[in-house]
XYZ file of C-alpha atoms in Angstrom:
354
model
C -17.489 11.599 23.433
C -18.899 12.843 20.323
C -17.493 12.905 16.474
C -15.845 15.842 17.284
C -14.089 15.124 20.551
C -12.860 11.920 18.674
C -12.023 13.772 15.695
C -9.780 16.239 18.103
C -8.098 13.157 19.537
C -6.982 11.680 15.877
C -5.715 15.396 14.749
C -3.571 15.759 17.924
C -2.295 12.371 17.364
C -1.718 13.042 14.042
C 0.649 16.182 14.909
C 2.425 14.326 17.384
C 3.232 11.698 14.250
C 4.334 14.349 11.777
C 6.634 15.368 14.273
C 8.219 11.925 14.521
C 10.429 11.117 11.147
C 9.474 7.946 10.650
C 10.774 7.300 7.140
C 10.418 3.617 5.576
C 12.447 1.470 7.834
C 13.231 3.709 10.490
C 9.594 3.951 12.396
C 10.767 2.801 15.731
C 10.108 6.309 17.757
C 6.649 6.753 15.600
C 5.701 2.976 16.801
C 6.769 4.192 20.458
C 4.276 7.093 20.624
C 1.473 4.885 19.260
C 2.620 2.031 21.923
C 2.359 5.003 24.598
C -1.115 5.964 23.609
C -2.905 2.519 23.309
C -1.324 2.302 27.117
C -3.053 5.309 27.839
C -6.395 4.234 26.927
C -5.374 0.851 28.701
C -5.358 -1.234 25.557
C -3.489 -4.248 25.976
C -1.586 -4.412 22.557
C 1.097 -6.653 20.804
C 3.877 -5.479 18.971
C 6.595 -7.315 16.214
C 9.426 -4.843 15.280
C 7.695 -1.445 14.332
C 4.278 -3.289 13.620
C 1.477 -2.468 16.398
C -2.089 -4.373 16.853
C -4.736 -4.530 19.441
C -8.019 -6.627 19.128
C -11.080 -6.025 21.324
C -11.543 -7.097 25.119
C -14.805 -8.890 24.119
C -12.264 -11.417 21.766
C -14.923 -14.642 20.940
C -12.893 -16.877 18.381
C -16.281 -18.233 17.109
C -17.052 -14.628 15.564
C -15.510 -13.092 12.482
C -12.975 -10.665 12.381
C -12.808 -7.265 10.828
C -9.305 -5.905 10.642
C -8.572 -2.176 10.645
C -5.246 -1.588 8.970
C -2.818 1.607 7.890
C 0.740 2.264 7.976
C 2.821 4.414 10.154
C 6.483 4.555 7.485
C 6.345 7.713 5.029
C 8.544 8.134 2.290
C 11.551 10.546 2.025
C 10.275 14.385 1.709
C 11.107 15.540 -1.648
C 13.422 18.723 -2.217
C 10.674 21.042 -3.014
C 8.701 21.441 0.154
C 8.199 24.744 1.211
C 7.412 23.910 4.525
C 9.199 21.840 7.266
C 7.865 18.241 6.425
C 8.071 17.394 10.090
C 6.546 20.018 11.794
C 2.318 19.871 11.475
C 1.272 23.214 10.235
C -2.861 23.728 10.818
C -3.937 26.611 8.456
C -7.848 26.161 8.777
C -9.361 22.996 8.281
C -5.958 22.527 6.581
C -2.601 20.486 8.296
C 0.448 20.349 6.633
C 3.060 17.634 7.174
C 4.818 14.444 5.755
C 2.758 11.515 5.989
C -0.366 13.740 6.747
C -2.120 12.360 3.838
C -0.673 9.090 3.258
C -1.350 7.833 5.447
C -1.856 9.441 8.513
C -4.897 10.701 8.244
C -6.294 7.220 7.935
C -3.986 5.521 10.429
C -5.532 8.088 13.310
C -8.987 7.770 11.991
C -8.938 4.061 12.034
C -7.905 4.173 15.121
C -10.647 6.454 16.516
C -12.952 4.345 15.215
C -11.931 1.534 16.996
C -11.894 3.179 20.051
C -15.752 3.947 19.167
C -16.893 0.664 17.889
C -15.348 -1.269 21.576
C -18.660 0.517 23.138
C -21.292 -0.888 20.115
C -22.843 -3.816 20.096
C -20.686 -6.194 17.622
C -21.433 -9.833 16.229
C -17.401 -9.410 15.132
C -14.317 -9.011 16.731
C -12.719 -5.686 15.814
C -8.674 -5.594 15.349
C -6.334 -2.402 14.679
C -3.467 -2.928 13.042
C -0.673 -0.125 12.253
C 1.912 -1.880 10.176
C 5.386 -0.779 8.913
C 7.608 -0.295 5.786
C 4.209 -0.195 3.373
C 6.416 2.371 1.129
C 8.907 -0.009 0.403
C 6.884 -3.401 1.272
C 9.471 -4.100 3.118
C 9.901 -7.616 4.588
C 9.846 -6.331 8.392
C 6.091 -4.532 7.385
C 3.089 -6.285 7.746
C 4.231 -9.470 6.447
C 6.105 -9.924 9.700
C 3.344 -9.569 11.287
C 0.607 -10.967 9.941
C 1.742 -14.675 11.346
C 1.044 -13.244 14.590
C -2.440 -12.048 14.073
C -5.300 -14.025 14.707
C -7.264 -15.349 11.394
C -9.309 -12.669 9.479
C -12.339 -12.265 7.357
C -11.889 -8.854 6.103
C -9.997 -5.691 6.067
C -10.232 -1.945 5.866
C -7.358 -0.494 4.553
C -6.886 3.625 5.465
C -5.349 4.842 2.331
C -5.966 8.286 1.043
C -8.570 7.412 -1.258
C -11.330 10.411 -1.299
C -13.643 8.054 1.364
C -14.597 6.089 -1.844
C -14.112 2.461 -1.569
C -11.221 0.981 -3.813
C -12.198 -2.953 -4.367
C -9.728 -3.904 -6.572
C -5.765 -3.277 -6.869
C -3.429 -3.858 -8.807
C -0.466 -6.083 -8.222
C 3.277 -5.282 -8.880
C 6.123 -7.357 -10.041
C 9.919 -5.939 -10.748
C 11.995 -8.121 -13.076
C 15.614 -7.713 -13.657
C 16.506 -8.224 -17.496
C 20.102 -9.134 -18.754
C 21.212 -9.379 -22.373
C 25.243 -10.342 -22.746
C 27.378 -9.945 -25.736
C 31.221 -9.771 -25.978
C 33.161 -6.697 -25.703
C 35.466 -5.237 -28.402
C 36.566 -1.869 -30.347
C 33.899 -0.008 -31.815
C 35.980 0.876 -35.014
C 36.145 -2.640 -35.641
C 33.796 -5.492 -36.712
C 34.421 -7.937 -34.227
C 32.309 -7.947 -30.726
C 28.783 -8.998 -29.726
C 26.393 -5.538 -28.729
C 24.650 -6.438 -25.909
C 22.034 -3.358 -26.790
C 21.661 -5.056 -29.979
C 20.904 -8.407 -28.530
C 18.300 -6.747 -26.204
C 16.655 -5.269 -29.028
C 13.910 -7.146 -30.266
C 12.900 -8.293 -26.730
C 12.149 -4.919 -25.762
C 10.230 -4.018 -28.712
C 8.209 -7.157 -27.992
C 7.960 -5.780 -24.403
C 6.840 -2.337 -25.671
C 3.956 -3.514 -28.301
C 2.644 -6.913 -26.240
C -0.942 -5.870 -25.021
C -2.287 -8.697 -22.548
C -5.829 -10.086 -23.792
C -7.934 -9.723 -20.600
C -8.710 -6.478 -19.207
C -10.021 -5.754 -15.683
C -13.207 -3.504 -15.722
C -11.528 -2.094 -12.483
C -8.351 -1.857 -13.042
C -7.726 -1.832 -16.542
C -5.096 -3.860 -18.462
C -1.985 -5.556 -16.934
C 0.865 -3.061 -17.779
C 4.738 -3.911 -18.630
C 6.844 -0.764 -18.579
C 10.729 -0.627 -18.946
C 11.858 1.918 -16.533
C 15.561 1.416 -16.754
C 18.518 0.659 -19.020
C 22.399 0.584 -18.314
C 24.887 -0.472 -20.783
C 28.195 0.425 -21.517
C 31.325 2.197 -20.558
C 32.860 4.312 -22.886
C 32.251 5.486 -26.517
C 34.769 3.463 -28.397
C 34.023 0.212 -26.319
C 31.295 -2.400 -27.911
C 28.888 -3.115 -24.720
C 28.922 -6.655 -23.465
C 26.072 -6.830 -20.765
C 22.995 -4.385 -21.128
C 20.734 -4.502 -17.800
C 16.993 -3.169 -17.574
C 13.875 -3.419 -15.337
C 10.558 -3.961 -15.887
C 7.719 -2.795 -14.101
C 4.784 -4.828 -13.967
C 1.411 -3.812 -13.125
C -1.033 -6.867 -12.829
C -4.615 -7.276 -12.896
C -6.873 -9.593 -10.771
C -6.428 -12.246 -14.632
C -2.669 -12.761 -14.675
C -0.760 -14.140 -11.470
C 2.588 -13.022 -11.113
C 4.172 -16.344 -11.342
C 2.408 -17.084 -14.516
C 3.313 -13.781 -16.134
C 6.982 -14.170 -15.116
C 7.050 -17.618 -17.234
C 5.104 -16.221 -20.090
C 7.856 -13.347 -20.561
C 10.454 -15.993 -19.745
C 9.140 -17.873 -23.099
C 8.905 -15.043 -25.211
C 11.925 -12.645 -24.357
C 14.536 -15.497 -25.356
C 17.335 -13.487 -25.883
C 17.386 -11.725 -22.175
C 17.723 -13.338 -18.754
C 14.867 -12.210 -16.858
C 14.767 -12.853 -12.700
C 11.837 -11.614 -10.741
C 12.647 -9.608 -7.411
C 9.419 -10.893 -5.762
C 6.140 -12.575 -6.623
C 4.539 -11.698 -3.367
C 2.749 -8.358 -4.177
C -0.447 -9.985 -5.654
C -3.239 -8.026 -7.284
C -6.118 -8.346 -4.738
C -9.782 -7.289 -4.242
C -13.024 -7.761 -2.708
C -16.305 -9.056 -4.232
C -18.881 -6.055 -4.621
C -21.626 -7.597 -3.221
C -19.414 -8.023 -0.042
C -21.925 -6.830 2.893
C -18.894 -3.770 3.755
C -19.096 -2.814 0.163
C -22.979 -3.083 -0.123
C -23.482 -0.758 2.765
C -20.824 1.685 1.276
C -23.168 1.968 -1.926
C -26.089 2.293 -0.148
C -24.384 5.638 1.774
C -23.785 6.657 -2.417
C -20.248 5.672 -2.651
C -18.581 4.734 -6.008
C -16.686 1.493 -6.021
C -13.202 1.772 -8.073
C -10.204 -0.068 -9.094
C -6.989 1.460 -7.779
C -3.993 1.487 -9.800
C -1.387 2.128 -6.836
C 0.126 -0.689 -4.210
C -0.451 -0.740 -0.396
C -0.426 -3.564 1.957
C -3.489 -5.334 0.714
C -1.453 -7.075 -1.758
C 0.448 -8.893 1.030
C -3.118 -9.658 2.519
C -4.709 -13.512 1.589
C -8.122 -12.219 2.849
C -10.978 -10.035 1.583
C -9.896 -6.236 1.710
C -10.452 -2.720 0.579
C -8.889 0.699 0.537
C -11.190 3.553 2.005
C -9.735 6.378 3.598
C -9.595 10.378 3.902
C -7.454 12.484 1.624
C -6.559 11.971 -2.031
C -4.149 9.641 -3.407
C -2.680 12.717 -5.302
C -1.625 14.370 -2.897
C 1.119 11.547 -1.621
C 4.316 11.520 -1.875
C 4.242 15.484 -3.241
C 5.559 18.404 -1.334
C 3.391 20.293 1.123
C 1.340 17.305 1.499
C -1.842 17.809 3.408
C -5.060 16.367 5.110
C -8.418 18.659 6.369
C -9.333 18.031 9.424
C -13.230 17.888 7.677
C -11.856 14.825 6.187
C -10.859 12.877 9.127
C -13.868 13.570 10.644
C -16.043 12.736 7.375
C -14.191 9.461 7.795
C -14.354 8.395 11.395
C -17.976 9.102 10.893
C -18.287 6.811 7.700
C -16.463 4.062 9.372
C -18.697 4.351 12.243
C -21.774 4.130 10.406
C -20.177 1.060 8.221
C -19.619 -0.821 10.830
C -22.368 -0.413 13.163
C -24.749 -3.071 13.051
C -22.619 -4.833 10.237
C -23.396 -8.673 9.882
C -21.206 -10.826 8.649
């Protein structure tokens, strides 16, 4: 088989997966189909929930391990789709369908790359992992399966990056904030307005700039995205709830940043939903990144989150498709992009020394 044959296999599988709804936390049928596909090629594999993994038959614990990862879940389709999101529609070189770009194209391209590399001489182990619940950073996604996997030295994550290496990724922390007051009649002088109690903290948050700016990821960014308070026009609100979306660069750990905010925002009570989605990166000198650069690819920093945030080992995003198409109506991927991805992955992995 040549690259075109493997591309045809990838496209056929992608069309099947598009036709199987796999909204986050409801990926069972898609995982079942991938399991059947691996069985068809006699590839013994593991499964934990809706996560799947398969190692190479010549596994050697004395060799380093390269993981190829992509997710099988999708977001919910937006209302402005003009096609059936669960029908793979091909028009020339283009395949439309929910998850085609994010990240079905990367998923099937990495699987075919895995199949190709099984027949190539390697001084490393190869591991393919399909993860669930990536779009919601769910507990039953990659974080559930990672403890089942062998030690990993480096990972390629097949998110859509137009086949340019994203060697750094911003982290995410979501914080719930609360201000407390005392209810009263709006016509009278009594009561403590929770909205006014929060104002100084919210203005400080709006204006504060973190000193350390990343050359790849830019500044750490904090944005208030939700504010809820009040019950009716003539009642002074006694509580206010707001949500802060925090996107961290590699210079600020979530735990440190949360404690810093607690010290500065003294009028409000803060609660972090999670600290686990940290910023991630891989050294520009890593052999895989050097190979990317030698092929004329341009490393960059990504503002969007992926399962990389859950990986305590070097990793980078590299996949077919364009991130701007993700989560949009009439999402699509091009067959030529999938073919290019398989060809590029094989070129990066063939003869790789770690």
